[in-house]
């Protein structure tokens, strides 16, 4: 049975929610109806002006009550709280999904409050920008990017199929992954690099030569710390809800940094050279593998 | 007195040396004569084919002997060794400069072997690319970038003036800085970020979920680790010759990472939020300040 999805409620009309709305409308036009939900009135006005939603409301319960599909696009702790609020108002058959960066925590929280007849299919688009908010939203944000679905073991196949179909409208590449693995992988490739970039910026602000350093901080520093300009609320939530994998990876990262510092102090050029050569070789390998994987036909894609 | 610079010897025809050659020839054409020097024969052939040098040789002594200005564009440890070799062959009045990333070490090494009548004006262009080698060379690499001169206290004013004039042909923005300050600043804005990027890549290669992580490693990871693909020899030398400032900044960096990991483990959202908010605010500030500084008329420029 194929579930029809005509009315979609997007909760959180920021960069991700707004971009989903724009992408859905670009692909489906009048065949779907999008309700944009946010507590920020200005975001709602702009979401409608930009065409990311057909109608808007600050009332998440009323907005979600009529939807065939509800997509949570808020920071993860807000998403968990919102589901508790809206759960009693969802009609049977509603499909719930989200775009949050950490999954094990949210799956556990939502399982505890989900009404019978409502399916939850967790999602995570691997796309973002330096800027946040509805003004930064872009209908092509997800094109050719990975969009991971993380369905728990007991998930409803028709609900997964429906989320795949809707996500497919964005032009994203869809894949599935188990929640624990998702959280460990994203800690490594997204959360820890993000914390590292923020730490580099904060390091600079402690420096005695701050002004000269700023003057010289050129393209390399700007690129390396680009992701340090993103939303603090979202990232604080990510850290709170994926604490174990992130803290473990930070420990390992700190250990690697400590080993390099020791090798530098004792003048061990061979060790330091090996560290850089390994990174160079591995990054070139990663880029090649990434390209090979990206060019493979997707076993789960459509 | 203005020193005429007609014959320039560039030692090391890689990304930086090759780009200098291309920029000089683009600006001055037949008014100058460039000798390209390298131990790699293929680099020499390509340097001449690409027009980065008028003549080439693998003999650094002979190549430098006839030059009005010698520019060392090798990794810093090689530069120190090379000066010892070529010093006896330099004619009186020759101006020596370099493009190495660390300065206190090199200034000390070169002062010990510099013949009477030869002036040394240390330099450091704040420009680079992910790729190295003569093929990556580009005549516009230095345009609008900072090019720092780090003249020791007893430097010859006419020699500084001559280096300024020659560097000016590249379109770079010229500034002066004291060696110790230069080394501390570059540790913060270039060396430590570089080591952090390499550590992130090496961290990924330890992961149990390596394949899935690679698959998902997207634009953010690529950007953050871009500088990890640069020349391992050059970076090992940088670490060996700027060990104190780099190791000190790495310790502080590691301490910041450790503090964030602790806050994450104890679930201290306010602390983690403060960390991200500070980074976001400071990075935005840095970019504004950088722009303001860049738009200022340069007191030392011409």
XYZ file of C-alpha atoms in Angstrom:
604
model
C 0.000 0.000 0.000
C 1.357 3.400 -0.929
C 0.601 6.143 1.579
C -0.533 9.397 0.001
C 1.285 12.474 1.333
C -0.487 15.687 0.449
C -0.322 17.831 3.567
C 3.091 18.320 5.120
C 3.748 20.234 8.336
C 7.300 21.500 8.773
C 8.129 22.517 12.348
C 11.057 24.922 12.439
C 11.273 27.216 9.397
C 15.019 27.856 9.553
C 17.711 26.871 7.081
C 16.760 23.180 6.928
C 12.971 23.441 7.289
C 12.834 26.378 4.898
C 15.003 24.583 2.342
C 12.806 21.469 2.545
C 9.723 23.604 1.978
C 11.294 25.348 -1.019
C 12.479 22.027 -2.488
C 9.085 20.326 -1.999
C 7.191 23.192 -3.602
C 9.683 23.370 -6.477
C 9.180 19.664 -7.162
C 5.444 19.293 -6.497
C 3.846 22.737 -6.713
C 0.123 22.639 -6.002
C 0.071 18.863 -5.548
C 1.161 19.319 -1.956
C 0.253 21.754 0.771
C 2.864 22.857 3.271
C 2.173 24.304 6.691
C 5.142 26.174 8.098
C 5.334 26.182 11.898
C 7.671 28.297 14.000
C 7.589 30.353 17.193
C 9.412 33.192 15.413
C 6.828 35.348 13.659
C 9.334 36.928 11.298
C 10.504 33.495 10.128
C 6.893 32.609 9.333
C 6.302 35.797 7.353
C 9.485 35.288 5.368
C 8.775 31.555 4.860
C 5.473 32.442 3.207
C 6.960 35.329 1.246
C 9.701 33.083 -0.076
C 7.233 30.322 -0.980
C 8.561 27.754 1.476
C 5.060 27.253 2.939
C 1.467 27.658 1.710
C 0.242 28.623 5.153
C 1.971 29.356 8.447
C 1.150 29.183 12.138
C 2.846 29.483 15.515
C 0.503 26.779 16.871
C 2.358 23.496 16.453
C -0.556 21.390 17.739
C -3.109 22.771 15.287
C -0.556 22.863 12.468
C 0.449 19.229 12.939
C -3.071 17.896 13.581
C -4.151 18.011 9.932
C -0.879 16.810 8.369
C -0.174 13.502 6.609
C 3.494 14.002 7.413
C 5.160 16.090 10.135
C 8.831 17.011 9.730
C 10.691 18.272 12.804
C 13.451 20.695 11.775
C 14.433 22.161 15.151
C 17.475 21.605 17.358
C 17.241 18.073 18.791
C 16.223 18.897 22.387
C 13.408 21.108 21.114
C 12.324 18.297 18.784
C 11.994 15.840 21.684
C 9.935 18.344 23.686
C 7.743 19.224 20.695
C 6.798 15.612 20.003
C 5.483 15.306 23.566
C 3.318 18.384 22.989
C 1.922 17.472 19.586
C 1.604 13.667 20.032
C -1.985 13.694 21.335
C -3.114 15.817 18.375
C -1.700 13.708 15.539
C -4.295 11.789 13.531
C -3.802 8.031 13.052
C -1.734 7.308 9.940
C 0.419 10.405 10.364
C 4.072 9.874 9.557
C 6.571 11.702 11.739
C 10.137 12.354 10.640
C 12.901 14.771 11.628
C 16.189 16.230 10.391
C 18.189 16.233 13.638
C 21.899 15.407 13.701
C 21.797 12.822 16.545
C 19.507 9.816 16.512
C 19.783 7.288 19.387
C 18.605 9.847 21.940
C 15.699 11.109 19.852
C 14.511 7.617 18.867
C 14.318 6.642 22.552
C 12.535 9.868 23.548
C 9.992 9.701 20.737
C 9.276 5.977 21.167
C 8.122 6.756 24.716
C 5.409 9.223 23.619
C 4.365 8.180 20.103
C 0.609 7.435 19.873
C -0.618 4.190 18.296
C -1.131 4.558 14.541
C 1.617 7.177 14.152
C 4.884 6.045 12.531
C 8.259 7.638 13.185
C 10.975 7.419 10.529
C 14.098 9.312 11.739
C 16.046 11.212 9.086
C 19.225 13.260 8.769
C 20.166 15.297 5.701
C 23.955 15.663 5.427
C 23.718 19.228 4.217
C 24.212 22.580 5.822
C 25.573 26.054 5.381
C 27.606 28.545 7.324
C 24.498 30.707 7.659
C 21.302 29.718 9.443
C 17.706 30.936 9.300
C 15.015 31.142 6.634
C 16.944 33.783 4.670
C 19.695 31.215 4.010
C 17.211 28.549 2.839
C 17.778 27.197 -0.664
C 15.681 24.766 -2.706
C 18.846 23.004 -3.950
C 20.469 22.561 -0.518
C 19.965 18.769 -0.517
C 20.646 18.035 -4.203
C 23.083 15.133 -4.536
C 23.789 15.184 -0.786
C 23.287 12.160 1.438
C 19.994 12.012 3.289
C 20.196 9.245 5.867
C 17.134 7.396 7.139
C 17.606 5.624 10.447
C 14.456 3.474 10.859
C 14.313 1.467 14.105
C 14.041 -2.325 13.711
C 10.240 -2.430 14.086
C 9.499 0.363 11.590
C 6.502 0.308 9.276
C 7.675 -0.402 5.706
C 4.987 1.771 4.094
C 6.007 4.735 6.294
C 9.661 4.324 5.316
C 8.576 4.159 1.680
C 6.555 7.363 2.070
C 9.473 9.259 3.654
C 11.763 8.004 0.879
C 9.347 9.328 -1.708
C 9.027 12.752 -0.075
C 12.761 13.105 0.567
C 13.339 12.068 -3.052
C 11.658 15.333 -4.145
C 14.690 17.232 -2.818
C 17.126 15.488 -5.178
C 19.037 14.003 -2.232
C 20.720 10.588 -2.302
C 18.976 8.361 0.209
C 20.656 5.711 2.329
C 19.804 3.825 5.523
C 21.944 3.334 8.600
C 21.583 1.926 12.107
C 21.276 4.608 14.812
C 24.367 3.707 16.858
C 26.573 3.618 13.784
C 25.050 6.893 12.543
C 25.867 8.605 15.831
C 29.472 7.349 15.924
C 30.075 8.281 12.269
C 28.605 11.762 12.555
C 30.620 12.367 15.735
C 33.769 11.688 13.704
C 33.028 13.455 10.453
C 30.852 16.306 11.660
C 30.604 16.905 15.420
C 34.299 16.657 16.366
C 35.479 18.715 13.335
C 32.923 21.332 14.322
C 34.180 21.455 17.909
C 37.766 21.578 16.609
C 36.980 24.584 14.420
C 35.290 26.397 17.310
C 38.269 25.600 19.563
C 40.684 27.101 16.994
C 38.705 30.342 16.957
C 38.548 30.470 20.749
C 42.295 29.726 20.936
C 42.979 32.787 18.809
C 41.010 35.015 21.124
C 43.302 34.079 24.053
C 46.445 35.076 22.157
C 48.678 37.919 23.291
C 49.262 38.784 19.621
C 45.565 38.759 18.802
C 45.559 41.844 16.568
C 48.496 40.768 14.427
C 47.088 37.260 14.203
C 43.735 38.542 13.024
C 45.436 40.729 10.460
C 47.219 37.733 8.975
C 44.413 35.182 9.333
C 43.866 34.464 5.681
C 42.011 32.024 3.477
C 43.311 28.896 5.200
C 42.087 29.972 8.630
C 38.766 31.144 7.213
C 38.193 27.788 5.475
C 39.270 25.658 8.419
C 36.994 27.503 10.817
C 34.074 28.101 8.459
C 31.790 25.678 10.310
C 32.483 27.485 13.603
C 29.974 30.145 12.497
C 26.905 27.896 12.701
C 24.032 27.826 15.180
C 25.163 27.493 18.830
C 21.808 26.148 20.042
C 21.763 23.371 17.513
C 25.337 22.370 18.317
C 24.880 22.463 22.073
C 21.942 20.068 21.604
C 24.006 17.815 19.368
C 26.656 17.556 22.084
C 24.096 16.887 24.817
C 22.394 14.103 22.853
C 25.451 12.378 21.393
C 27.718 12.850 24.398
C 29.368 9.427 24.499
C 30.578 9.139 20.894
C 31.587 12.818 20.789
C 33.485 12.824 24.101
C 35.229 9.543 23.196
C 36.324 10.927 19.824
C 37.425 14.219 21.422
C 39.603 12.241 23.852
C 41.232 10.387 20.981
C 41.632 13.660 19.043
C 43.238 15.312 22.063
C 45.557 12.312 22.458
C 46.681 12.626 18.815
C 47.326 16.366 19.310
C 49.271 15.605 22.506
C 51.442 13.040 20.723
C 52.278 15.501 17.953
C 53.096 18.224 20.497
C 55.480 15.822 22.269
C 57.172 14.828 19.016
C 57.591 18.519 18.116
C 59.063 19.308 21.563
C 61.607 16.494 21.385
C 62.527 17.449 17.773
C 61.429 14.079 16.345
C 61.142 15.095 12.696
C 60.511 11.529 11.444
C 57.481 11.191 13.722
C 56.081 14.610 12.764
C 56.712 13.954 9.071
C 54.932 10.583 9.378
C 51.943 12.310 10.962
C 51.607 14.793 8.088
C 52.356 12.218 5.378
C 49.717 9.841 6.795
C 47.128 12.628 6.884
C 47.925 13.687 3.337
C 47.758 10.108 2.043
C 44.582 9.289 3.976
C 42.794 12.444 2.900
C 43.614 11.740 -0.747
C 42.356 8.158 -0.184
C 39.194 9.445 1.501
C 38.420 11.773 -1.369
C 38.905 8.942 -3.866
C 36.804 6.499 -1.833
C 34.143 9.157 -1.292
C 33.976 9.706 -5.028
C 33.853 5.939 -5.750
C 31.093 5.419 -3.174
C 29.152 8.423 -4.455
C 29.316 7.136 -8.010
C 28.058 3.661 -7.052
C 24.418 2.902 -7.806
C 22.611 3.084 -4.463
C 21.230 -0.270 -3.381
C 18.561 1.508 -1.348
C 18.016 4.495 -3.578
C 15.309 5.051 -6.114
C 70.465 54.680 -3.302
C 68.159 52.383 -5.177
C 69.548 48.920 -5.819
C 68.922 47.641 -9.329
C 67.538 44.113 -9.445
C 67.824 42.577 -12.887
C 68.944 39.005 -12.326
C 66.915 36.972 -9.841
C 67.740 33.406 -8.815
C 64.816 31.415 -7.394
C 65.888 28.284 -5.507
C 63.049 25.742 -5.339
C 60.731 25.838 -8.368
C 57.640 24.451 -6.610
C 54.303 26.129 -5.951
C 55.779 29.249 -4.308
C 58.984 29.616 -6.334
C 57.172 28.880 -9.587
C 54.404 31.355 -8.768
C 56.951 34.067 -7.940
C 58.695 33.426 -11.262
C 55.413 33.602 -13.183
C 54.351 36.783 -11.352
C 57.722 38.506 -11.874
C 57.781 37.687 -15.590
C 54.142 38.771 -15.985
C 54.965 42.137 -14.393
C 58.443 42.788 -15.819
C 58.895 40.607 -18.920
C 62.324 41.039 -20.488
C 63.404 43.695 -17.959
C 64.397 40.926 -15.586
C 66.114 37.604 -15.991
C 65.121 34.683 -13.798
C 67.271 31.641 -13.114
C 65.213 28.700 -11.831
C 67.137 26.352 -9.532
C 65.932 22.946 -8.340
C 67.309 19.448 -7.792
C 64.264 17.999 -9.568
C 64.954 17.995 -13.300
C 61.303 17.670 -14.274
C 60.434 20.747 -12.210
C 63.116 22.688 -14.073
C 61.848 21.587 -17.493
C 58.282 22.522 -16.592
C 59.368 25.813 -14.993
C 60.965 26.866 -18.255
C 58.086 25.549 -20.372
C 55.608 27.486 -18.242
C 57.691 30.666 -18.433
C 58.483 30.836 -14.707
C 62.228 31.067 -15.479
C 64.378 32.268 -18.380
C 67.062 29.689 -17.682
C 67.303 26.754 -15.286
C 70.019 24.816 -13.517
C 70.402 22.169 -10.826
C 73.625 23.902 -9.686
C 72.584 26.267 -6.907
C 76.091 27.704 -6.469
C 76.527 28.681 -10.119
C 72.907 29.793 -10.386
C 73.116 32.074 -7.354
C 76.591 33.430 -8.100
C 75.460 35.806 -10.841
C 72.204 36.979 -9.236
C 71.384 40.420 -7.837
C 68.733 38.781 -5.662
C 68.441 35.169 -4.466
C 65.043 33.943 -3.262
C 64.949 30.706 -1.253
C 61.637 28.890 -1.827
C 62.380 25.510 -0.235
C 61.231 23.919 3.045
C 62.934 25.802 5.883
C 65.554 23.182 6.889
C 66.687 22.890 3.276
C 66.865 26.688 3.065
C 69.230 26.856 6.042
C 71.467 24.150 4.540
C 71.422 25.780 1.103
C 72.579 29.158 2.392
C 75.657 27.485 3.884
C 76.442 25.968 0.478
C 75.914 29.044 -1.680
C 77.206 31.733 0.724
C 80.835 31.673 -0.489
C 79.699 32.108 -4.105
C 77.441 35.139 -3.663
C 78.843 38.370 -5.077
C 79.020 41.444 -2.805
C 75.783 43.457 -2.993
C 73.606 40.386 -3.476
C 70.311 40.505 -1.603
C 69.100 37.250 -0.104
C 65.462 36.668 0.813
C 63.235 33.622 1.419
C 59.596 32.574 1.614
C 59.743 30.155 4.568
C 56.941 29.953 7.135
C 59.123 30.212 10.264
C 61.588 33.002 10.848
C 63.471 33.133 14.193
C 65.278 29.862 13.445
C 66.227 30.820 9.895
C 67.392 34.328 10.807
C 69.764 32.843 13.409
C 71.080 30.162 11.042
C 71.628 32.562 8.147
C 73.240 35.291 10.284
C 75.958 32.780 11.193
C 77.027 32.142 7.589
C 76.182 35.293 5.642
C 79.246 36.798 3.913
C 80.089 40.470 4.298
C 78.379 42.604 1.654
C 75.389 40.284 1.328
C 72.091 41.436 2.878
C 69.377 39.097 4.129
C 65.748 40.314 4.225
C 63.488 37.481 5.455
C 60.062 37.222 3.833
C 56.882 35.178 4.157
C 54.004 35.282 1.660
C 50.700 34.362 3.353
C 49.504 32.437 0.341
C 49.287 28.798 -0.538
C 47.211 26.127 -2.166
C 46.099 22.592 -1.432
C 48.329 21.383 -4.283
C 52.083 21.741 -4.398
C 54.667 21.669 -7.184
C 55.363 23.734 -10.293
C 52.155 22.505 -11.997
C 50.104 24.267 -9.297
C 52.036 27.539 -9.696
C 49.955 30.591 -10.583
C 51.051 34.140 -11.415
C 48.168 35.578 -9.324
C 48.813 33.473 -6.194
C 50.040 36.476 -4.165
C 47.612 39.130 -5.472
C 46.070 41.044 -2.557
C 47.549 38.564 -0.034
C 49.787 39.629 2.831
C 53.509 39.310 2.176
C 55.334 39.800 5.465
C 58.901 41.084 5.654
C 60.712 40.320 8.887
C 63.929 42.370 8.697
C 66.249 41.957 11.708
C 67.088 45.145 13.627
C 70.380 45.800 11.844
C 69.026 45.357 8.308
C 70.208 47.457 5.390
C 67.454 49.914 4.420
C 68.313 49.798 0.714
C 68.062 45.990 0.724
C 64.630 46.128 2.393
C 63.571 48.710 -0.178
C 64.747 46.438 -3.012
C 62.840 43.416 -1.667
C 59.733 45.566 -1.249
C 59.999 46.655 -4.862
C 60.427 43.109 -6.188
C 57.656 41.654 -3.994
C 55.429 44.514 -5.122
C 55.532 43.077 -8.666
C 53.373 40.166 -7.408
C 50.477 42.428 -6.377
C 50.845 41.339 -2.737
C 50.155 43.632 0.231
C 53.424 44.179 2.073
C 53.781 44.559 5.829
C 56.613 44.239 8.359
C 56.681 42.292 11.594
C 59.187 41.297 14.274
C 60.351 37.662 14.003
C 59.147 36.428 17.417
C 55.707 37.920 16.908
C 55.562 36.516 13.378
C 56.333 33.018 14.657
C 53.734 33.157 17.450
C 51.036 34.534 15.118
C 51.644 32.012 12.357
C 51.634 29.183 14.923
C 48.112 30.276 15.901
C 46.567 31.069 12.550
C 48.368 28.611 10.318
C 50.499 25.918 11.988
C 48.090 24.751 14.698
C 45.025 24.760 12.357
C 47.093 22.723 9.921
C 48.017 20.174 12.596
C 44.378 20.080 13.756
C 43.178 19.303 10.231
C 45.736 16.514 9.866
C 44.729 15.109 13.282
C 41.045 15.033 12.217
C 41.939 12.988 9.147
C 44.129 10.609 11.154
C 41.354 10.277 13.765
C 38.980 9.090 11.058
C 41.376 6.376 9.951
C 41.333 4.819 13.451
C 37.541 4.545 13.489
C 35.740 1.218 13.624
C 33.071 2.653 11.307
C 35.645 3.943 8.844
C 33.773 2.959 5.659
C 30.449 4.455 6.696
C 32.204 7.579 7.938
C 34.000 8.019 4.644
C 30.764 7.569 2.764
C 29.128 10.382 4.702
C 32.136 12.700 4.922
C 30.758 15.596 2.940
C 31.579 19.177 2.146
C 32.101 20.243 5.751
C 34.748 17.618 6.414
C 36.412 18.305 3.070
C 36.629 22.044 3.795
C 37.810 21.649 7.370
C 40.592 19.249 6.378
C 41.555 20.859 3.061
C 44.906 22.066 4.357
C 45.763 18.503 5.517
C 46.631 17.686 1.905
C 49.693 19.933 1.723
C 53.386 19.092 1.590
C 54.532 16.889 4.511
C 58.211 17.889 4.193
C 57.449 21.564 4.388
C 55.198 21.101 7.421
C 57.592 18.830 9.274
C 60.243 21.557 8.862
C 57.809 24.204 10.072
C 57.217 22.200 13.248
C 60.920 21.583 13.829
C 61.815 25.265 13.447
C 58.909 26.838 15.342
C 58.614 24.156 18.014
C 58.068 26.371 21.060
C 55.177 28.536 19.828
C 53.511 25.568 18.089
C 53.775 23.144 21.021
C 52.568 25.829 23.453
C 49.541 26.609 21.278
C 48.823 22.884 20.800
C 48.810 22.437 24.592
C 46.314 25.262 24.962
C 44.234 23.866 22.088
C 44.231 20.425 23.677
C 43.202 21.976 26.996
C 40.219 23.717 25.347
C 39.194 20.426 23.696
C 39.519 18.635 27.063
C 37.349 21.234 28.798
C 34.628 20.868 26.164
C 34.779 17.055 26.412
C 34.346 17.297 30.201
C 31.394 19.677 29.869
C 29.791 17.321 27.340
C 30.321 14.298 29.630
C 28.753 16.038 32.632
C 25.832 17.295 30.506
C 26.647 20.970 31.109
C 24.667 22.498 28.236
C 25.243 26.103 29.337
C 29.025 25.618 29.200
C 28.903 23.895 25.799
C 26.512 26.526 24.432
C 28.837 29.265 25.680
C 31.760 27.626 23.893
C 29.931 27.555 20.539
C 28.389 31.009 20.959
C 31.797 32.518 21.772
C 33.348 30.880 18.703
C 30.548 32.074 16.448
C 30.721 35.621 17.798
C 34.519 35.749 17.687
C 34.732 34.361 14.175
C 32.237 36.945 12.937
C 34.276 39.605 14.769
C 37.519 38.290 13.257
C 36.112 38.420 9.750
C 34.927 41.988 10.292
C 38.245 43.062 11.809
C 40.156 41.283 9.049
C 38.138 43.178 6.486
C 38.629 46.484 8.278
C 42.387 45.903 8.573
C 42.627 44.821 4.951
C 40.833 47.956 3.796
C 43.124 50.266 5.787
C 45.791 52.055 3.821
C 49.069 50.284 4.605
C 51.478 52.470 6.524
C 54.399 50.460 5.181
C 53.054 49.678 1.756
C 53.649 51.370 -1.514
